[in-house]
């Protein structure tokens, strides 16, 4: 174990990653300071007040739902902090204003809850594609699946290209897969699916126990009373003199073996180690001309998406769902909208946090609404960034070790598809432990890179799975043969007329015989 000398450490960014690093370093010998530009810690994980008829309630701005099987570090941290979690069903919905789909954990439950969806032909397309994905998508994790590709970016086939190439329907993508991923990642996944590598997608679904064979059954849980409880509990005993709120870091200047930090309130402070718990664009902006050549090459490619969230009570922005409906709803924009493939994500806070509707009325959180809610219904608007898991971003993340903890700089960018909270907590703990020698009271697991096959455990298939996969492949061959026959028939010049012409002499001869 290397020995870590006491240092002055600055954590830039008071989101979940920064707060976790700061919390883990509290028991160390380092002098740690936390800088946050806004008035509160937590970033996207916070609470906002909501008022209705003189009744006031604090609403969490982030989804408290996570998969315990895919989030070991989050589970360990919550357990240590004494934060309660409860089992919750996996529910999500999708609507385009005409058709509405609601999913309740499994396909069987979804049909039992809403049997009339069997009257919709699109339901059968989604069901068949789900079965196809569950049993055949694991082929993407085979090291030879994309070996024929040449360049790094081309090698990682995009999700859209993979799904279209394998014959998955657009209905399945928009009404099942995109809503599912949005629920898993607490973000609007439809915005970047065209840039998400298929391998990262399949690895994510496998890690969440959503593909066959499963290592274990998914254990969906909900943080009570909300996700902000995690940040509030960690920061409860933070020394006020070391937490600098409303203090934006404008620039980091190298001064020999130290770094000078210039803040928005005119302060200049010096540190030995800097932890960047902000997105890549903000990091490179702060480093400015002081960034090294490698940093300028890697950090700008750590892409992120900017999101706008609205806390409101406008029922026109949410689908008409039967009670109890899904708490997470993926809303597809109209096809005639100026921007194609638009979508938004809506949460029903009443269901997520057990807030009684008869007291506080309906409470919604809409992420990236393409139709703004009526101003009279809006009670909060905020922005945040999410990692954009494109091939370019994930390849840059793969190269982060080349600059991580070099010259006293650490970077908190981390995406594995296991969920926002798990990735943020893991990133914060990893920096504190590996780069600064922090000790935490539980075992921390480091998740494999989603693009590295060698670092991920290869799923093993049993006899049952192999038999099902064989049957599905035979069905696929049968469908391809039928399609080929239809194509050949359509290529013939008026085949029906040719058949009639072929048999007309025979028919005429028969008629003449009968007449005579």
Short mmCIF file of C-alpha atoms in Angstrom, two decimals:
data_model
loop_
_atom_site.label_atom_id
_atom_site.label_comp_id
_atom_site.label_asym_id
_atom_site.label_seq_id
_atom_site.Cartn_x
_atom_site.Cartn_y
_atom_site.Cartn_z
CA UNK A 1 0.00 0.00 0.00
CA UNK A 2 1.45 3.40 -0.96
CA UNK A 3 1.80 6.01 1.75
CA UNK A 4 -0.20 9.20 1.19
CA UNK A 5 1.17 12.40 2.63
CA UNK A 6 -1.34 14.94 3.99
CA UNK A 7 -2.32 17.34 1.25
CA UNK A 8 -4.64 20.24 0.61
CA UNK A 9 -7.34 18.89 -1.69
CA UNK A 10 -9.98 20.81 -3.63
CA UNK A 11 -13.13 19.10 -4.86
CA UNK A 12 -14.70 21.12 -7.68
CA UNK A 13 -18.40 20.30 -8.01
CA UNK A 14 -20.90 19.55 -5.27
CA UNK A 15 -22.94 16.95 -7.11
CA UNK A 16 -23.24 13.36 -5.97
CA UNK A 17 -19.72 12.48 -7.15
CA UNK A 18 -18.09 15.45 -5.45
CA UNK A 19 -20.04 14.99 -2.23
CA UNK A 20 -19.12 11.29 -2.11
CA UNK A 21 -15.41 12.06 -2.56
CA UNK A 22 -15.55 14.77 0.11
CA UNK A 23 -17.39 12.40 2.49
CA UNK A 24 -14.88 9.58 1.96
CA UNK A 25 -11.94 11.94 2.62
CA UNK A 26 -13.31 13.27 5.91
CA UNK A 27 -11.58 10.55 7.91
CA UNK A 28 -8.26 11.08 6.12
CA UNK A 29 -5.41 13.38 7.08
CA UNK A 30 -6.00 15.61 4.06
CA UNK A 31 -7.28 19.17 4.30
CA UNK A 32 -10.21 18.97 1.89
CA UNK A 33 -12.36 21.82 0.55
CA UNK A 34 -15.52 21.49 -1.54
CA UNK A 35 -16.54 24.14 -4.09
CA UNK A 36 -20.09 24.34 -5.45
CA UNK A 37 -21.40 27.07 -7.75
CA UNK A 38 -25.03 26.81 -6.62
CA UNK A 39 -26.58 27.45 -3.22
CA UNK A 40 -26.93 23.77 -2.26
CA UNK A 41 -25.09 20.48 -2.58
CA UNK A 42 -26.37 17.56 -4.60
CA UNK A 43 -26.43 18.80 -8.19
CA UNK A 44 -29.37 17.06 -9.80
CA UNK A 45 -30.04 15.19 -6.53
CA UNK A 46 -31.79 17.75 -4.35
CA UNK A 47 -35.22 18.86 -3.12
CA UNK A 48 -37.41 21.75 -4.17
CA UNK A 49 -40.46 23.15 -2.37
CA UNK A 50 -43.89 22.59 -3.88
CA UNK A 51 -47.00 24.43 -2.70
CA UNK A 52 -50.65 23.66 -3.25
CA UNK A 53 -53.54 25.35 -1.43
CA UNK A 54 -51.23 26.63 1.32
CA UNK A 55 -49.80 23.12 1.79
CA UNK A 56 -46.05 22.81 1.29
CA UNK A 57 -43.96 19.71 0.61
CA UNK A 58 -40.33 19.15 -0.43
CA UNK A 59 -40.04 17.20 -3.68
CA UNK A 60 -36.97 15.24 -4.73
CA UNK A 61 -35.68 16.21 -8.15
CA UNK A 62 -34.20 12.82 -9.04
CA UNK A 63 -35.68 9.35 -9.26
CA UNK A 64 -35.05 7.28 -6.10
CA UNK A 65 -35.39 3.94 -7.93
CA UNK A 66 -32.39 1.71 -8.58
CA UNK A 67 -31.46 -1.92 -9.19
CA UNK A 68 -29.72 -3.26 -6.09
CA UNK A 69 -28.09 -6.11 -8.03
CA UNK A 70 -26.41 -3.62 -10.37
CA UNK A 71 -25.59 -1.06 -7.64
CA UNK A 72 -23.42 -2.75 -4.98
CA UNK A 73 -21.57 0.42 -3.93
CA UNK A 74 -24.75 2.46 -3.61
CA UNK A 75 -26.32 -0.33 -1.54
CA UNK A 76 -23.28 -0.49 0.77
CA UNK A 77 -23.23 3.27 1.24
CA UNK A 78 -26.97 3.47 1.94
CA UNK A 79 -26.70 0.63 4.43
CA UNK A 80 -23.78 2.27 6.24
CA UNK A 81 -25.59 5.62 6.40
CA UNK A 82 -28.73 3.95 7.72
CA UNK A 83 -30.92 5.09 4.83
CA UNK A 84 -34.01 2.98 4.28
CA UNK A 85 -34.83 1.38 0.95
CA UNK A 86 -37.99 -0.52 0.06
CA UNK A 87 -38.79 -2.98 -2.69
CA UNK A 88 -40.58 -1.47 -5.65
CA UNK A 89 -41.91 -2.91 -8.91
CA UNK A 90 -40.28 -2.04 -12.22
CA UNK A 91 -42.91 0.09 -13.94
CA UNK A 92 -42.64 2.49 -16.84
CA UNK A 93 -44.82 3.72 -19.65
CA UNK A 94 -44.64 5.21 -23.12
CA UNK A 95 -47.13 7.25 -25.11
CA UNK A 96 -47.25 9.28 -28.29
CA UNK A 97 -50.62 10.82 -27.50
CA UNK A 98 -52.51 8.13 -29.43
CA UNK A 99 -51.10 4.77 -28.37
CA UNK A 100 -50.12 4.13 -24.79
CA UNK A 101 -48.04 1.27 -23.40
CA UNK A 102 -47.50 0.56 -19.73
CA UNK A 103 -45.09 -2.09 -18.49
CA UNK A 104 -45.24 -3.69 -15.04
CA UNK A 105 -42.10 -5.69 -14.34
CA UNK A 106 -42.78 -8.54 -16.75
CA UNK A 107 -44.73 -9.01 -19.94
CA UNK A 108 -47.17 -11.36 -18.23
CA UNK A 109 -47.97 -8.83 -15.50
CA UNK A 110 -48.32 -6.09 -18.10
CA UNK A 111 -50.90 -8.13 -19.99
CA UNK A 112 -52.75 -9.14 -16.82
CA UNK A 113 -53.00 -5.51 -15.70
CA UNK A 114 -54.10 -4.27 -19.12
CA UNK A 115 -55.37 -7.22 -21.21
CA UNK A 116 -56.85 -4.92 -23.84
CA UNK A 117 -53.35 -4.16 -25.15
CA UNK A 118 -53.60 -7.52 -26.93
CA UNK A 119 -56.06 -5.85 -29.29
CA UNK A 120 -53.20 -3.69 -30.58
CA UNK A 121 -51.06 -5.35 -33.26
CA UNK A 122 -48.05 -3.31 -32.11
CA UNK A 123 -48.14 -5.17 -28.79
CA UNK A 124 -47.25 -8.41 -30.53
CA UNK A 125 -44.35 -6.77 -32.34
CA UNK A 126 -43.00 -5.48 -29.04
CA UNK A 127 -43.45 -8.85 -27.32
CA UNK A 128 -41.62 -10.71 -30.07
CA UNK A 129 -38.78 -8.18 -30.10
CA UNK A 130 -38.43 -8.38 -26.31
CA UNK A 131 -38.09 -12.17 -26.49
CA UNK A 132 -35.62 -11.80 -29.35
CA UNK A 133 -33.54 -9.31 -27.36
CA UNK A 134 -33.57 -11.32 -24.14
CA UNK A 135 -32.20 -14.46 -25.74
CA UNK A 136 -30.16 -13.38 -28.77
CA UNK A 137 -28.66 -10.00 -27.85
CA UNK A 138 -25.85 -11.61 -25.84
CA UNK A 139 -24.13 -12.37 -29.14
CA UNK A 140 -23.04 -8.72 -29.19
CA UNK A 141 -20.79 -9.38 -26.18
CA UNK A 142 -18.89 -12.00 -28.16
CA UNK A 143 -15.37 -10.72 -28.84
CA UNK A 144 -15.66 -11.68 -32.49
CA UNK A 145 -19.01 -10.00 -33.12
CA UNK A 146 -17.52 -6.70 -34.26
CA UNK A 147 -14.04 -7.91 -35.16
CA UNK A 148 -14.57 -7.11 -38.83
CA UNK A 149 -14.72 -3.37 -38.10
CA UNK A 150 -11.56 -1.34 -38.58
CA UNK A 151 -11.45 2.01 -36.80
CA UNK A 152 -12.23 2.44 -33.11
CA UNK A 153 -15.44 4.40 -33.66
CA UNK A 154 -16.70 2.10 -36.43
CA UNK A 155 -15.96 -0.96 -34.33
CA UNK A 156 -18.67 -0.01 -31.87
CA UNK A 157 -21.84 -0.44 -33.87
CA UNK A 158 -24.50 2.03 -32.73
CA UNK A 159 -27.68 0.85 -31.06
CA UNK A 160 -29.84 2.16 -33.91
CA UNK A 161 -27.75 0.39 -36.56
CA UNK A 162 -27.72 -2.83 -34.56
CA UNK A 163 -31.47 -2.85 -33.95
CA UNK A 164 -32.36 -2.01 -37.54
CA UNK A 165 -29.87 -4.56 -38.86
CA UNK A 166 -31.35 -7.28 -36.65
CA UNK A 167 -34.90 -6.44 -37.70
CA UNK A 168 -36.20 -4.90 -34.48
CA UNK A 169 -39.22 -2.67 -34.96
CA UNK A 170 -39.28 1.06 -34.37
CA UNK A 171 -42.29 0.47 -32.12
CA UNK A 172 -40.13 -1.67 -29.84
CA UNK A 173 -37.43 1.01 -29.74
CA UNK A 174 -39.73 3.92 -28.91
CA UNK A 175 -42.31 2.19 -26.72
CA UNK A 176 -40.17 -0.26 -24.76
CA UNK A 177 -36.39 0.04 -25.04
CA UNK A 178 -36.02 3.84 -24.84
CA UNK A 179 -38.46 4.11 -21.89
CA UNK A 180 -36.74 1.22 -20.11
CA UNK A 181 -33.29 2.79 -20.46
CA UNK A 182 -34.64 6.18 -19.42
CA UNK A 183 -35.97 4.63 -16.24
CA UNK A 184 -32.70 2.78 -15.56
CA UNK A 185 -30.49 5.83 -16.13
CA UNK A 186 -32.85 8.56 -14.84
CA UNK A 187 -32.40 10.51 -18.04
CA UNK A 188 -33.98 10.88 -21.47
CA UNK A 189 -32.25 7.99 -23.23
CA UNK A 190 -34.00 8.66 -26.52
CA UNK A 191 -31.76 11.68 -27.08
CA UNK A 192 -28.56 9.65 -27.52
CA UNK A 193 -29.57 6.11 -28.50
CA UNK A 194 -28.38 6.75 -32.05
CA UNK A 195 -24.87 7.32 -30.67
CA UNK A 196 -24.86 4.63 -27.97
CA UNK A 197 -22.68 1.62 -28.90
CA UNK A 198 -24.71 -1.57 -29.09
CA UNK A 199 -22.14 -3.36 -26.97
CA UNK A 200 -22.57 -0.86 -24.14
CA UNK A 201 -26.35 -1.24 -24.38
CA UNK A 202 -26.27 -5.03 -24.16
CA UNK A 203 -23.71 -4.99 -21.35
CA UNK A 204 -25.96 -2.59 -19.43
CA UNK A 205 -29.04 -4.78 -19.88
CA UNK A 206 -27.06 -7.84 -18.85
CA UNK A 207 -25.69 -6.11 -15.73
CA UNK A 208 -29.26 -5.20 -14.79
CA UNK A 209 -30.30 -8.89 -15.05
CA UNK A 210 -32.64 -8.13 -17.95
CA UNK A 211 -31.21 -10.65 -20.43
CA UNK A 212 -31.13 -14.44 -20.37
CA UNK A 213 -29.45 -16.14 -18.65
CA UNK A 214 -29.81 -14.07 -15.51
CA UNK A 215 -27.20 -14.28 -12.77
CA UNK A 216 -29.94 -13.32 -10.29
CA UNK A 217 -33.39 -11.77 -10.28
CA UNK A 218 -33.44 -7.96 -10.46
CA UNK A 219 -33.97 -6.36 -7.07
CA UNK A 220 -35.62 -3.00 -7.74
CA UNK A 221 -35.57 -0.71 -4.72
CA UNK A 222 -36.59 2.82 -3.85
CA UNK A 223 -34.80 5.20 -1.45
CA UNK A 224 -37.05 6.54 1.27
CA UNK A 225 -37.93 9.34 1.58
CA UNK A 226 -36.04 10.22 -1.63
CA UNK A 227 -32.70 10.30 -3.44
CA UNK A 228 -31.73 13.60 -1.82
CA UNK A 229 -31.60 11.77 1.52
CA UNK A 230 -28.28 10.29 0.37
CA UNK A 231 -26.63 13.69 -0.12
CA UNK A 232 -28.22 15.18 2.98
CA UNK A 233 -27.00 12.34 5.20
CA UNK A 234 -23.45 12.38 3.82
CA UNK A 235 -23.17 16.15 4.18
CA UNK A 236 -24.76 16.32 7.63
CA UNK A 237 -21.43 16.67 9.46
CA UNK A 238 -19.43 18.48 6.80
CA UNK A 239 -17.43 21.35 8.35
CA UNK A 240 -19.03 24.60 7.20
CA UNK A 241 -15.65 26.28 6.80
CA UNK A 242 -14.61 23.68 4.21
CA UNK A 243 -17.78 23.78 2.07
CA UNK A 244 -17.87 26.80 -0.24
CA UNK A 245 -21.37 27.25 -1.65
CA UNK A 246 -22.19 29.85 -4.30
CA UNK A 247 -18.51 29.71 -5.18
CA UNK A 248 -17.83 28.92 -8.79
CA UNK A 249 -14.28 27.93 -9.71
CA UNK A 250 -13.25 30.00 -12.71
CA UNK A 251 -9.70 28.87 -13.29
CA UNK A 252 -7.05 26.46 -12.07
CA UNK A 253 -3.47 27.66 -12.50
CA UNK A 254 -0.40 25.46 -12.16
CA UNK A 255 2.12 26.94 -9.73
CA UNK A 256 5.02 24.51 -9.57
CA UNK A 257 3.78 21.50 -7.61
CA UNK A 258 0.69 23.35 -6.44
CA UNK A 259 -2.46 24.67 -8.06
CA UNK A 260 -4.01 28.05 -7.60
CA UNK A 261 -7.81 28.20 -7.69
CA UNK A 262 -9.52 31.42 -8.76
CA UNK A 263 -13.15 31.65 -7.64
CA UNK A 264 -16.10 33.81 -8.63
CA UNK A 265 -15.99 35.70 -5.32
CA UNK A 266 -12.42 36.83 -5.93
CA UNK A 267 -10.63 34.29 -3.73
CA UNK A 268 -7.33 32.68 -4.64
CA UNK A 269 -6.53 29.46 -2.81
CA UNK A 270 -3.72 26.94 -3.27
CA UNK A 271 -3.96 23.15 -3.23
CA UNK A 272 -1.80 20.11 -3.92
CA UNK A 273 -4.55 18.00 -5.45
CA UNK A 274 -7.65 18.88 -7.48
CA UNK A 275 -10.68 16.62 -7.98
CA UNK A 276 -12.85 17.62 -10.94
CA UNK A 277 -16.38 16.43 -10.18
CA UNK A 278 -17.89 18.35 -13.10
CA UNK A 279 -18.48 17.44 -16.74
CA UNK A 280 -15.72 17.36 -19.34
CA UNK A 281 -16.58 20.67 -20.97
CA UNK A 282 -16.53 22.51 -17.64
CA UNK A 283 -13.27 20.78 -16.68
CA UNK A 284 -11.41 21.83 -19.82
CA UNK A 285 -12.84 25.34 -19.48
CA UNK A 286 -11.46 25.63 -15.94
CA UNK A 287 -8.06 24.25 -16.94
CA UNK A 288 -7.92 26.53 -19.97
CA UNK A 289 -4.46 27.04 -21.41
CA UNK A 290 -2.92 25.20 -18.47
CA UNK A 291 -4.25 21.84 -19.71
CA UNK A 292 -1.63 19.44 -21.04
CA UNK A 293 -1.72 18.05 -24.57
CA UNK A 294 -3.14 14.73 -23.35
CA UNK A 295 -5.77 16.49 -21.26
CA UNK A 296 -6.84 18.60 -24.25
CA UNK A 297 -7.09 15.44 -26.32
CA UNK A 298 -9.09 13.31 -23.88
CA UNK A 299 -11.24 15.58 -21.71
CA UNK A 300 -13.20 17.41 -24.47
CA UNK A 301 -14.29 14.02 -25.81
CA UNK A 302 -15.99 13.15 -22.51
CA UNK A 303 -19.33 14.19 -23.92
CA UNK A 304 -22.35 15.24 -21.92
CA UNK A 305 -25.95 16.18 -22.61
CA UNK A 306 -27.54 19.26 -21.10
CA UNK A 307 -30.98 18.72 -19.60
CA UNK A 308 -33.76 20.99 -18.41
CA UNK A 309 -36.14 19.74 -15.73
CA UNK A 310 -39.40 21.35 -14.68
CA UNK A 311 -41.34 20.84 -11.45
CA UNK A 312 -44.99 21.49 -12.23
CA UNK A 313 -48.61 20.38 -11.92
CA UNK A 314 -49.74 20.72 -15.54
CA UNK A 315 -51.72 17.55 -16.28
CA UNK A 316 -51.66 18.26 -20.02
CA UNK A 317 -47.98 17.28 -20.14
CA UNK A 318 -48.58 13.83 -18.67
CA UNK A 319 -50.37 10.83 -20.19
CA UNK A 320 -53.76 9.69 -18.98
CA UNK A 321 -52.73 6.59 -17.03
CA UNK A 322 -54.90 4.22 -15.07
CA UNK A 323 -54.25 4.23 -11.34
CA UNK A 324 -51.93 2.88 -10.17
CA UNK A 325 -50.00 3.73 -13.31
CA UNK A 326 -46.26 3.83 -13.90
CA UNK A 327 -44.34 6.56 -12.08
CA UNK A 328 -41.96 7.03 -15.03
CA UNK A 329 -43.45 7.94 -18.41
CA UNK A 330 -41.64 8.34 -21.72
CA UNK A 331 -43.51 10.80 -23.91
CA UNK A 332 -42.89 10.74 -27.67
CA UNK A 333 -43.29 14.01 -29.53
CA UNK A 334 -45.56 14.49 -32.54
CA UNK A 335 -44.20 13.35 -35.90
CA UNK A 336 -44.83 16.79 -37.43
CA UNK A 337 -42.67 18.55 -34.84
CA UNK A 338 -39.83 20.66 -36.35
CA UNK A 339 -37.30 18.51 -34.48
CA UNK A 340 -37.50 14.84 -35.38
CA UNK A 341 -37.28 12.05 -32.81
CA UNK A 342 -38.11 14.33 -29.90
CA UNK A 343 -39.18 12.95 -26.56
CA UNK A 344 -39.42 13.88 -22.93
CA UNK A 345 -39.42 12.00 -19.66
CA UNK A 346 -42.01 12.56 -16.97
CA UNK A 347 -42.08 11.44 -13.33
CA UNK A 348 -45.15 11.38 -11.13
CA UNK A 349 -43.71 12.53 -7.81
CA UNK A 350 -46.87 11.50 -5.95
CA UNK A 351 -46.14 7.85 -6.76
CA UNK A 352 -42.36 8.03 -6.33
CA UNK A 353 -42.49 9.66 -2.91
CA UNK A 354 -45.94 8.66 -1.64
CA UNK A 355 -47.17 12.27 -1.65
CA UNK A 356 -50.97 12.30 -1.25
CA UNK A 357 -52.70 13.84 -4.24
CA UNK A 358 -55.77 14.91 -2.27
CA UNK A 359 -53.58 17.23 -0.17
CA UNK A 360 -50.93 18.50 -2.58
CA UNK A 361 -52.55 17.83 -5.94
CA UNK A 362 -50.67 16.22 -8.84
CA UNK A 363 -46.91 16.80 -8.78
CA UNK A 364 -44.84 16.13 -11.89
CA UNK A 365 -41.22 16.41 -12.93
CA UNK A 366 -40.72 16.62 -16.69
CA UNK A 367 -37.28 16.26 -18.20
CA UNK A 368 -36.69 18.16 -21.46
CA UNK A 369 -40.35 18.96 -22.21
CA UNK A 370 -40.90 19.66 -25.91
CA UNK A 371 -44.09 21.51 -24.94
CA UNK A 372 -43.55 23.83 -21.97
CA UNK A 373 -46.06 23.60 -19.13
CA UNK A 374 -48.32 26.54 -18.42
CA UNK A 375 -46.36 29.11 -16.36
CA UNK A 376 -49.03 29.14 -13.65
CA UNK A 377 -48.33 25.45 -12.97
CA UNK A 378 -44.52 25.72 -12.82
CA UNK A 379 -42.83 25.75 -9.40
CA UNK A 380 -39.22 25.03 -10.31
CA UNK A 381 -36.83 24.85 -13.27
CA UNK A 382 -33.23 23.61 -13.15
CA UNK A 383 -30.49 22.42 -15.48
CA UNK A 384 -27.98 19.60 -15.19
CA UNK A 385 -25.68 17.58 -17.39
CA UNK A 386 -25.47 13.84 -17.90
CA UNK A 387 -22.68 11.79 -19.47
CA UNK A 388 -23.47 11.06 -23.10
CA UNK A 389 -22.51 7.41 -23.65
CA UNK A 390 -21.48 7.73 -27.29
CA UNK A 391 -18.62 5.72 -28.78
CA UNK A 392 -16.43 8.83 -28.66
CA UNK A 393 -17.22 9.41 -24.98
CA UNK A 394 -16.66 5.82 -23.90
CA UNK A 395 -13.40 5.58 -25.81
CA UNK A 396 -12.23 8.78 -24.10
CA UNK A 397 -13.30 7.33 -20.75
CA UNK A 398 -11.24 4.26 -21.58
CA UNK A 399 -8.19 6.54 -21.94
CA UNK A 400 -8.76 8.44 -18.68
CA UNK A 401 -6.16 6.35 -16.77
CA UNK A 402 -3.47 8.04 -18.89
CA UNK A 403 -4.21 11.36 -17.17
CA UNK A 404 -5.96 10.23 -13.97
CA UNK A 405 -4.06 11.28 -10.83
CA UNK A 406 -1.20 12.60 -12.93
CA UNK A 407 0.34 15.80 -11.57
CA UNK A 408 -2.24 15.93 -8.78
CA UNK A 409 -5.38 16.04 -10.94
CA UNK A 410 -8.28 13.56 -10.69
CA UNK A 411 -11.38 13.36 -12.87
CA UNK A 412 -14.77 12.12 -11.69
CA UNK A 413 -16.25 11.23 -15.07
CA UNK A 414 -17.67 7.69 -14.93
CA UNK A 415 -20.36 5.87 -16.93
CA UNK A 416 -21.11 2.16 -16.85
CA UNK A 417 -24.86 2.17 -17.46
CA UNK A 418 -25.63 0.89 -13.97
CA UNK A 419 -27.54 4.03 -13.05
CA UNK A 420 -26.78 7.64 -12.23
CA UNK A 421 -26.44 7.14 -8.48
CA UNK A 422 -24.26 4.02 -8.68
CA UNK A 423 -21.91 5.59 -11.22
CA UNK A 424 -21.64 8.84 -9.25
CA UNK A 425 -21.02 7.10 -5.93
CA UNK A 426 -18.47 4.71 -7.46
CA UNK A 427 -16.59 7.55 -9.16
CA UNK A 428 -16.38 9.55 -5.94
CA UNK A 429 -15.25 6.59 -3.85
CA UNK A 430 -12.72 5.43 -6.42
CA UNK A 431 -10.93 8.78 -6.56
CA UNK A 432 -10.85 9.14 -2.78
CA UNK A 433 -9.52 5.60 -2.26
CA UNK A 434 -7.13 5.10 -5.17
CA UNK A 435 -5.79 8.62 -5.63
CA UNK A 436 -5.75 9.87 -2.04
CA UNK A 437 -5.73 6.74 0.14
CA UNK A 438 -9.10 7.20 1.83
CA UNK A 439 -10.53 4.38 3.95
CA UNK A 440 -14.22 3.57 3.79
CA UNK A 441 -16.09 1.12 6.06
CA UNK A 442 -17.21 -1.23 3.29
CA UNK A 443 -15.87 -3.01 0.24
CA UNK A 444 -15.96 -0.98 -2.98
CA UNK A 445 -16.43 -2.75 -6.31
CA UNK A 446 -15.03 -1.22 -9.49
CA UNK A 447 -17.18 -2.00 -12.49
CA UNK A 448 -15.71 -3.06 -15.84
CA UNK A 449 -15.53 -0.73 -18.80
CA UNK A 450 -18.70 -1.26 -20.89
CA UNK A 451 -16.65 -1.51 -24.10
CA UNK A 452 -13.96 -3.86 -22.84
CA UNK A 453 -14.90 -7.49 -23.32
CA UNK A 454 -11.78 -8.70 -21.55
CA UNK A 455 -12.74 -6.90 -18.34
CA UNK A 456 -16.29 -8.25 -18.26
CA UNK A 457 -17.41 -11.69 -17.26
CA UNK A 458 -18.71 -13.61 -20.26
CA UNK A 459 -22.21 -14.95 -19.69
CA UNK A 460 -22.52 -18.73 -19.76
CA UNK A 461 -25.53 -20.31 -21.46
CA UNK A 462 -27.29 -23.41 -20.19
CA UNK A 463 -29.06 -26.11 -22.16
CA UNK A 464 -32.45 -24.39 -21.87
CA UNK A 465 -31.13 -21.06 -23.16
CA UNK A 466 -29.29 -22.73 -26.03
CA UNK A 467 -32.42 -24.63 -27.08
CA UNK A 468 -34.52 -21.46 -27.05
CA UNK A 469 -31.85 -19.58 -28.99
CA UNK A 470 -31.76 -22.37 -31.59
CA UNK A 471 -35.53 -22.27 -32.03
CA UNK A 472 -35.48 -18.49 -32.37
CA UNK A 473 -32.75 -18.67 -34.99
CA UNK A 474 -34.75 -21.26 -36.95
CA UNK A 475 -37.75 -18.94 -36.82
CA UNK A 476 -35.53 -16.14 -38.09
CA UNK A 477 -34.37 -18.29 -41.03
CA UNK A 478 -37.98 -19.18 -41.80
CA UNK A 479 -38.95 -15.50 -41.80
CA UNK A 480 -36.03 -14.62 -44.06
CA UNK A 481 -37.06 -17.33 -46.53
CA UNK A 482 -40.63 -16.02 -46.58
CA UNK A 483 -39.36 -12.50 -47.17
CA UNK A 484 -37.15 -13.72 -50.00
CA UNK A 485 -40.08 -15.50 -51.64
CA UNK A 486 -42.21 -12.38 -51.37
CA UNK A 487 -39.44 -10.28 -52.89
CA UNK A 488 -39.05 -12.70 -55.80
CA UNK A 489 -42.78 -12.80 -56.42
CA UNK A 490 -43.01 -9.03 -56.37
CA UNK A 491 -40.17 -8.86 -58.92
CA UNK A 492 -42.16 -10.88 -61.47
CA UNK A 493 -44.06 -8.74 -64.03
CA UNK A 494 -47.69 -9.06 -62.99
CA UNK A 495 -47.45 -12.67 -61.72
CA UNK A 496 -51.22 -13.05 -61.37
CA UNK A 497 -51.75 -12.20 -65.04
CA UNK A 498 -49.07 -14.70 -66.05
CA UNK A 499 -50.78 -17.45 -64.07
CA UNK A 500 -54.11 -16.65 -65.73
CA UNK A 501 -52.50 -16.62 -69.17
CA UNK A 502 -50.88 -19.98 -68.50
CA UNK A 503 -54.12 -21.67 -67.55
CA UNK A 504 -56.50 -19.82 -69.94
CA UNK A 505 -55.97 -22.24 -72.91
CA UNK A 506 -56.66 -25.19 -70.67
CA UNK A 507 -59.82 -23.56 -69.37
CA UNK A 508 -60.99 -22.70 -72.90
CA UNK A 509 -60.38 -26.27 -74.09
CA UNK A 510 -62.39 -27.66 -71.21
CA UNK A 511 -65.27 -25.29 -71.94
CA UNK A 512 -65.31 -26.26 -75.63
CA UNK A 513 -65.45 -29.96 -74.77
CA UNK A 514 -68.41 -29.43 -72.47
CA UNK A 515 -70.25 -27.41 -75.13
CA UNK A 516 -69.84 -30.06 -77.78
#
